Amino acid sequence: MRFRTLLAIQAEVKPDFYRTEEAFRERVFSLLESLEGTSSPRLVAFPELFGLPLLLHLEGDFHPRDLLKNPLLPWRRARRAYGVFQQVMAEAARAFSTYLLAGTLLSPPYEEELARGRFARTPLFQNLALFLNPEGRLLAQVPKMELTPPERWLRRGTFGPHLVETPAGRVGILICLDGFFERYLARLDALGAEVLLQPSANPAPWDRPWPWDGSRREGEVWRASAQERLVGREHLRLLLNPMLNGQILGLTFEGQSGIYAPGEALALAPAPRGDAALLLTL
């Protein structure tokens, strides 16, 4: 069995989508509407940082001055945000009968145990992606390994849960910058990954000059790299690159989502801003 329907979600961030659990649920389900009537097995990928605004806006906006009254506030908010994020995404996976990469949020990694319930083994935050099956079960909690300068306060992840084997095929997951490192790509390919999910959030103008070659544009380099990374691989055949856009914590994100095969783009969002649902049937 192989995946028959692939969906890469490009999403624009707006605080109102995250102020309540109900608003977030409505937002997630609306972004998945294009799955109606498609064939299974299905595979969906949301962008990097898609869940981060829950930490900032759920049940009241987070203000740094609040730390003077409650130094533990970030951990309490993170626990609540993680719970809502996992619950809503599990509901969506079940409702649309799909394997689902929920995108990422910033949170300590949580575990479940009968007597203790949900608990964190470490207080350190990571950039975490959640991957769920069509029954809403969490198959993998995937940490980002290579951190950008604004992320250096986070704990780096180590390679492990980045490969998930399903009845429909082996899925590799590399969060944004991780997907540009050959050692991770080669390792996933050698382990038999057929589809690569690379949720991304690019905090730079999509049409700016490429910092390492001013004759090229950011988006041009990004698209060319996505196509070239699959060429000559043993197993990797498809890349889903869902991207976030909008403003978070003073940073402006832009990015044109895409679905790629070796040497070609199979689907591209019409613009690097706004929502887009890239649907591919195989």
Short mmCIF file of C-alpha atoms in Angstrom, two decimals:
data_model
loop_
_atom_site.label_atom_id
_atom_site.label_comp_id
_atom_site.label_asym_id
_atom_site.label_seq_id
_atom_site.Cartn_x
_atom_site.Cartn_y
_atom_site.Cartn_z
CA MET A 1 0.00 0.00 0.00
CA ARG A 2 1.24 3.52 -0.80
CA PHE A 3 -0.04 6.99 0.04
CA ARG A 4 -2.65 8.01 -2.50
CA THR A 5 -3.38 11.54 -1.29
CA LEU A 6 -0.80 14.10 -0.16
CA LEU A 7 -1.60 17.52 1.27
CA ALA A 8 0.87 20.27 2.17
CA ILE A 9 -0.71 23.14 4.12
CA GLN A 10 0.54 26.70 3.79
CA ALA A 11 -0.86 28.75 6.67
CA GLU A 12 -0.95 32.42 7.60
CA VAL A 13 -0.69 33.15 11.33
CA LYS A 14 -3.29 35.37 12.97
CA PRO A 15 -3.69 35.62 16.78
CA ASP A 16 -7.47 35.20 16.67
CA PHE A 17 -7.02 31.63 15.41
CA TYR A 18 -5.31 30.72 18.69
CA ARG A 19 -7.15 32.52 21.48
CA THR A 20 -9.42 29.57 22.35
CA GLU A 21 -9.39 25.82 21.79
CA GLU A 22 -12.58 26.16 19.74
CA ALA A 23 -11.06 28.80 17.45
CA PHE A 24 -7.96 26.66 16.89
CA ARG A 25 -10.08 23.58 16.13
CA GLU A 26 -12.13 25.53 13.59
CA ARG A 27 -8.95 26.81 11.96
CA VAL A 28 -7.36 23.36 11.65
CA PHE A 29 -10.49 21.71 10.27
CA SER A 30 -11.01 24.50 7.72
CA LEU A 31 -7.47 24.01 6.39
CA LEU A 32 -8.19 20.30 5.83
CA GLU A 33 -11.45 20.68 3.90
CA SER A 34 -9.81 19.80 0.58
CA LEU A 35 -9.34 16.22 1.85
CA GLU A 36 -13.07 15.57 1.57
CA GLY A 37 -13.72 12.83 -0.99
CA THR A 38 -10.06 11.94 -1.53
CA SER A 39 -8.60 8.43 -1.49
CA SER A 40 -6.76 6.88 1.43
CA PRO A 41 -4.10 6.35 2.65
CA ARG A 42 -3.68 10.09 3.14
CA LEU A 43 -0.70 12.10 4.37
CA VAL A 44 -0.91 15.73 5.54
CA ALA A 45 1.81 18.12 6.67
CA PHE A 46 1.37 21.45 8.51
CA PRO A 47 4.17 24.08 8.72
CA GLU A 48 6.84 24.66 11.32
CA LEU A 49 5.72 26.84 14.28
CA PHE A 50 2.05 26.33 13.37
CA GLY A 51 1.32 25.63 17.05
CA LEU A 52 3.58 28.28 18.60
CA PRO A 53 0.88 31.00 18.78
CA LEU A 54 -1.06 28.77 21.20
CA LEU A 55 1.73 29.41 23.70
CA LEU A 56 1.43 33.16 23.11
CA HIS A 57 -2.33 33.70 22.83
CA LEU A 58 -4.34 30.77 24.23
CA GLU A 59 -6.68 31.94 27.02
CA GLY A 60 -5.06 35.37 27.17
CA ASP A 61 -1.98 36.94 25.59
CA PHE A 62 1.42 36.28 27.11
CA HIS A 63 3.25 39.39 28.33
CA PRO A 64 6.88 39.18 29.54
CA ARG A 65 6.04 41.44 32.47
CA ASP A 66 3.82 38.65 33.80
CA LEU A 67 7.00 36.71 34.63
CA LEU A 68 7.56 39.09 37.56
CA LYS A 69 4.39 37.73 39.15
CA ASN A 70 4.71 34.12 38.02
CA PRO A 71 8.15 32.89 36.92
CA LEU A 72 6.70 29.46 36.08
CA LEU A 73 4.21 30.93 33.62
CA PRO A 74 6.00 29.78 30.40
CA TRP A 75 5.92 26.15 31.57
CA ARG A 76 2.28 26.34 32.62
CA ARG A 77 1.31 27.92 29.31
CA ALA A 78 3.41 25.38 27.41
CA ARG A 79 1.67 22.47 29.11
CA ARG A 80 -1.75 23.85 28.23
CA ALA A 81 -0.71 24.73 24.65
CA TYR A 82 0.79 21.27 24.09
CA GLY A 83 -2.37 19.59 25.36
CA VAL A 84 -4.66 21.60 23.09
CA PHE A 85 -2.31 21.19 20.12
CA GLN A 86 -2.14 17.40 20.44
CA GLN A 87 -5.85 17.00 21.20
CA VAL A 88 -7.09 19.09 18.26
CA MET A 89 -4.64 17.53 15.81
CA ALA A 90 -5.62 14.04 16.98
CA GLU A 91 -9.28 14.90 16.40
CA ALA A 92 -8.42 16.17 12.91
CA ALA A 93 -6.44 13.03 12.05
CA ARG A 94 -9.42 10.88 13.07
CA ALA A 95 -12.02 13.06 11.37
CA PHE A 96 -10.18 13.04 8.03
CA SER A 97 -8.68 9.55 8.43
CA THR A 98 -5.17 10.74 7.67
CA TYR A 99 -1.59 10.45 8.82
CA LEU A 100 -0.87 13.96 10.01
CA LEU A 101 2.26 15.96 10.74
CA ALA A 102 0.89 18.63 13.05
CA GLY A 103 3.65 21.13 12.36
CA THR A 104 5.69 22.29 15.36
CA LEU A 105 5.40 24.18 18.60
CA LEU A 106 7.93 25.26 21.23
CA SER A 107 7.54 23.14 24.33
CA PRO A 108 9.26 20.70 26.65
CA PRO A 109 8.79 17.17 25.30
CA TYR A 110 5.98 15.43 27.15
CA GLU A 111 5.44 11.75 27.89
CA GLU A 112 2.39 9.75 28.96
CA GLU A 113 2.39 7.16 31.77
CA LEU A 114 -0.51 5.43 33.50
CA ALA A 115 0.11 6.67 37.04
CA ARG A 116 1.72 10.04 36.26
CA GLY A 117 -0.39 11.04 33.28
CA ARG A 118 1.31 13.62 31.03
CA PHE A 119 4.63 14.82 32.36
CA ALA A 120 7.85 16.47 31.14
CA ARG A 121 11.16 14.73 31.79
CA THR A 122 13.03 18.00 31.25
CA PRO A 123 12.06 21.67 31.69
CA LEU A 124 13.99 22.60 28.53
CA PHE A 125 12.01 23.72 25.52
CA GLN A 126 12.46 22.20 22.06
CA ASN A 127 11.08 22.86 18.60
CA LEU A 128 8.84 19.78 18.36
CA ALA A 129 6.77 18.26 15.56
CA LEU A 130 4.01 15.75 16.30
CA PHE A 131 3.19 12.93 13.86
CA LEU A 132 -0.13 11.11 14.30
CA ASN A 133 -1.85 8.17 12.66
CA PRO A 134 -5.46 8.11 11.34
CA GLU A 135 -6.68 6.93 14.74
CA GLY A 136 -5.20 10.04 16.35
CA ARG A 137 -2.38 8.13 18.07
CA LEU A 138 0.93 9.94 18.47
CA LEU A 139 3.52 7.96 16.51
CA ALA A 140 6.47 10.32 16.92
CA GLN A 141 7.48 13.46 18.77
CA VAL A 142 10.18 14.83 16.48
CA PRO A 143 12.72 17.43 17.71
CA LYS A 144 14.56 19.95 15.55
CA MET A 145 18.29 19.25 15.56
CA GLU A 146 19.90 22.27 13.85
CA LEU A 147 18.88 25.59 15.38
CA THR A 148 18.86 29.05 13.81
CA PRO A 149 20.25 32.01 15.82
CA PRO A 150 16.82 32.99 17.26
CA GLU A 151 16.39 29.36 18.42
CA ARG A 152 19.70 28.95 20.22
CA TRP A 153 17.98 29.06 23.62
CA LEU A 154 16.19 25.82 22.76
CA ARG A 155 17.49 22.33 23.44
CA ARG A 156 18.81 20.59 20.32
CA GLY A 157 17.27 17.28 19.44
CA THR A 158 19.08 14.08 18.46
CA PHE A 159 18.31 11.82 15.52
CA GLY A 160 15.88 9.02 16.24
CA PRO A 161 12.14 9.52 15.79
CA HIS A 162 12.73 11.22 12.42
CA LEU A 163 11.82 8.03 10.52
CA VAL A 164 8.34 6.54 10.88
CA GLU A 165 7.29 3.32 9.16
CA THR A 166 3.61 3.07 8.24
CA PRO A 167 1.67 0.50 6.16
CA ALA A 168 1.61 3.12 3.39
CA GLY A 169 5.38 3.70 3.38
CA ARG A 170 8.31 5.06 5.34
CA VAL A 171 8.06 8.75 6.22
CA GLY A 172 11.06 10.92 7.04
CA ILE A 173 10.62 14.15 9.02
CA LEU A 174 13.21 16.95 9.08
CA ILE A 175 12.21 20.33 10.50
CA CYS A 176 13.20 23.25 8.25
CA LEU A 177 16.98 23.76 8.61
CA ASP A 178 17.51 20.04 9.34
CA GLY A 179 16.35 19.27 5.81
CA PHE A 180 19.28 21.14 4.27
CA PHE A 181 21.90 18.95 5.96
CA GLU A 182 23.14 16.14 3.75
CA ARG A 183 23.95 13.83 6.66
CA TYR A 184 20.31 13.72 7.74
CA LEU A 185 19.01 13.33 4.20
CA ALA A 186 21.48 10.54 3.45
CA ARG A 187 20.64 8.74 6.68
CA LEU A 188 16.89 8.83 6.04
CA ASP A 189 17.41 7.69 2.47
CA ALA A 190 19.62 4.81 3.61
CA LEU A 191 16.95 3.80 6.15
CA GLY A 192 14.38 3.58 3.37
CA ALA A 193 12.36 6.79 3.73
CA GLU A 194 10.24 7.34 0.63
CA VAL A 195 8.48 10.60 1.53
CA LEU A 196 10.20 13.50 3.27
CA LEU A 197 8.19 16.03 5.29
CA GLN A 198 10.00 19.32 5.86
CA PRO A 199 7.77 21.76 7.78
CA SER A 200 9.30 25.22 7.50
CA ALA A 201 9.04 28.82 8.72
CA ASN A 202 11.33 31.28 6.91
CA PRO A 203 11.78 34.62 8.79
CA ALA A 204 12.88 36.60 5.74
CA PRO A 205 11.36 38.20 2.61
CA TRP A 206 10.86 35.58 -0.08
CA ASP A 207 12.14 37.90 -2.82
CA ARG A 208 15.20 39.28 -1.01
CA PRO A 209 18.67 38.73 -2.52
CA TRP A 210 20.13 35.42 -1.33
CA PRO A 211 22.65 36.39 1.42
CA TRP A 212 25.36 34.08 -0.02
CA ASP A 213 24.79 35.04 -3.67
CA GLY A 214 23.19 38.41 -4.34
CA SER A 215 22.45 37.53 -7.96
CA ARG A 216 19.76 35.05 -6.83
CA ARG A 217 16.56 35.43 -4.81
CA GLU A 218 15.65 33.64 -1.59
CA GLY A 219 12.64 31.85 -3.05
CA GLU A 220 14.51 30.83 -6.20
CA VAL A 221 17.27 29.17 -4.19
CA TRP A 222 14.79 27.49 -1.86
CA ARG A 223 12.80 25.93 -4.74
CA ALA A 224 15.92 24.81 -6.62
CA SER A 225 17.33 23.17 -3.48
CA ALA A 226 14.07 21.29 -2.83
CA GLN A 227 14.17 19.76 -6.31
CA GLU A 228 17.87 18.94 -6.29
CA ARG A 229 17.87 17.26 -2.85
CA LEU A 230 15.90 14.28 -4.16
CA VAL A 231 18.02 13.61 -7.25
CA GLY A 232 20.00 10.37 -7.16
CA ARG A 233 18.51 9.04 -3.93
CA GLU A 234 17.92 5.35 -3.26
CA HIS A 235 14.43 5.68 -1.79
CA LEU A 236 13.38 9.32 -1.31
CA ARG A 237 10.95 10.23 -4.07
CA LEU A 238 8.71 12.98 -2.71
CA LEU A 239 9.20 16.08 -0.56
CA LEU A 240 6.38 18.01 1.10
CA ASN A 241 7.50 21.46 2.23
CA PRO A 242 4.62 23.29 3.99
CA MET A 243 5.51 26.84 5.01
CA LEU A 244 4.25 29.35 7.56
CA ASN A 245 3.71 33.05 6.91
CA GLY A 246 2.71 36.05 9.00
CA GLN A 247 4.15 37.66 12.12
CA ILE A 248 5.24 36.02 15.37
CA LEU A 249 7.24 37.74 18.14
CA GLY A 250 8.28 40.59 15.85
CA LEU A 251 9.50 38.30 13.07
CA THR A 252 7.85 38.27 9.64
CA PHE A 253 7.68 34.90 7.91
CA GLU A 254 7.25 34.31 4.17
CA GLY A 255 7.48 31.16 2.09
CA GLN A 256 6.00 29.44 -0.95
CA SER A 257 4.98 25.90 -0.03
CA GLY A 258 5.67 23.08 -2.46
CA ILE A 259 5.49 19.39 -3.24
CA TYR A 260 8.57 18.13 -5.09
CA ALA A 261 9.84 15.10 -6.97
CA PRO A 262 13.45 14.58 -8.11
CA GLY A 263 14.29 17.55 -10.33
CA GLU A 264 10.81 19.07 -10.47
CA ALA A 265 8.08 20.85 -8.53
CA LEU A 266 4.80 18.97 -8.66
CA ALA A 267 2.78 21.69 -6.91
CA LEU A 268 3.55 25.21 -5.68
CA ALA A 269 1.49 27.69 -3.67
CA PRO A 270 0.48 30.71 -5.77
CA ALA A 271 2.25 33.17 -3.42
CA PRO A 272 4.57 33.22 -0.39
CA ARG A 273 1.82 34.75 1.76
CA GLY A 274 -1.67 33.65 2.70
CA ASP A 275 -3.23 30.20 2.98
CA ALA A 276 -2.85 27.46 0.39
CA ALA A 277 -3.71 23.77 0.27
CA LEU A 278 -1.43 21.81 -2.09
CA LEU A 279 -3.26 18.58 -2.89
CA LEU A 280 -1.61 15.81 -4.88
CA THR A 281 -3.29 12.49 -5.76
CA LEU A 282 -1.18 9.51 -6.78
#
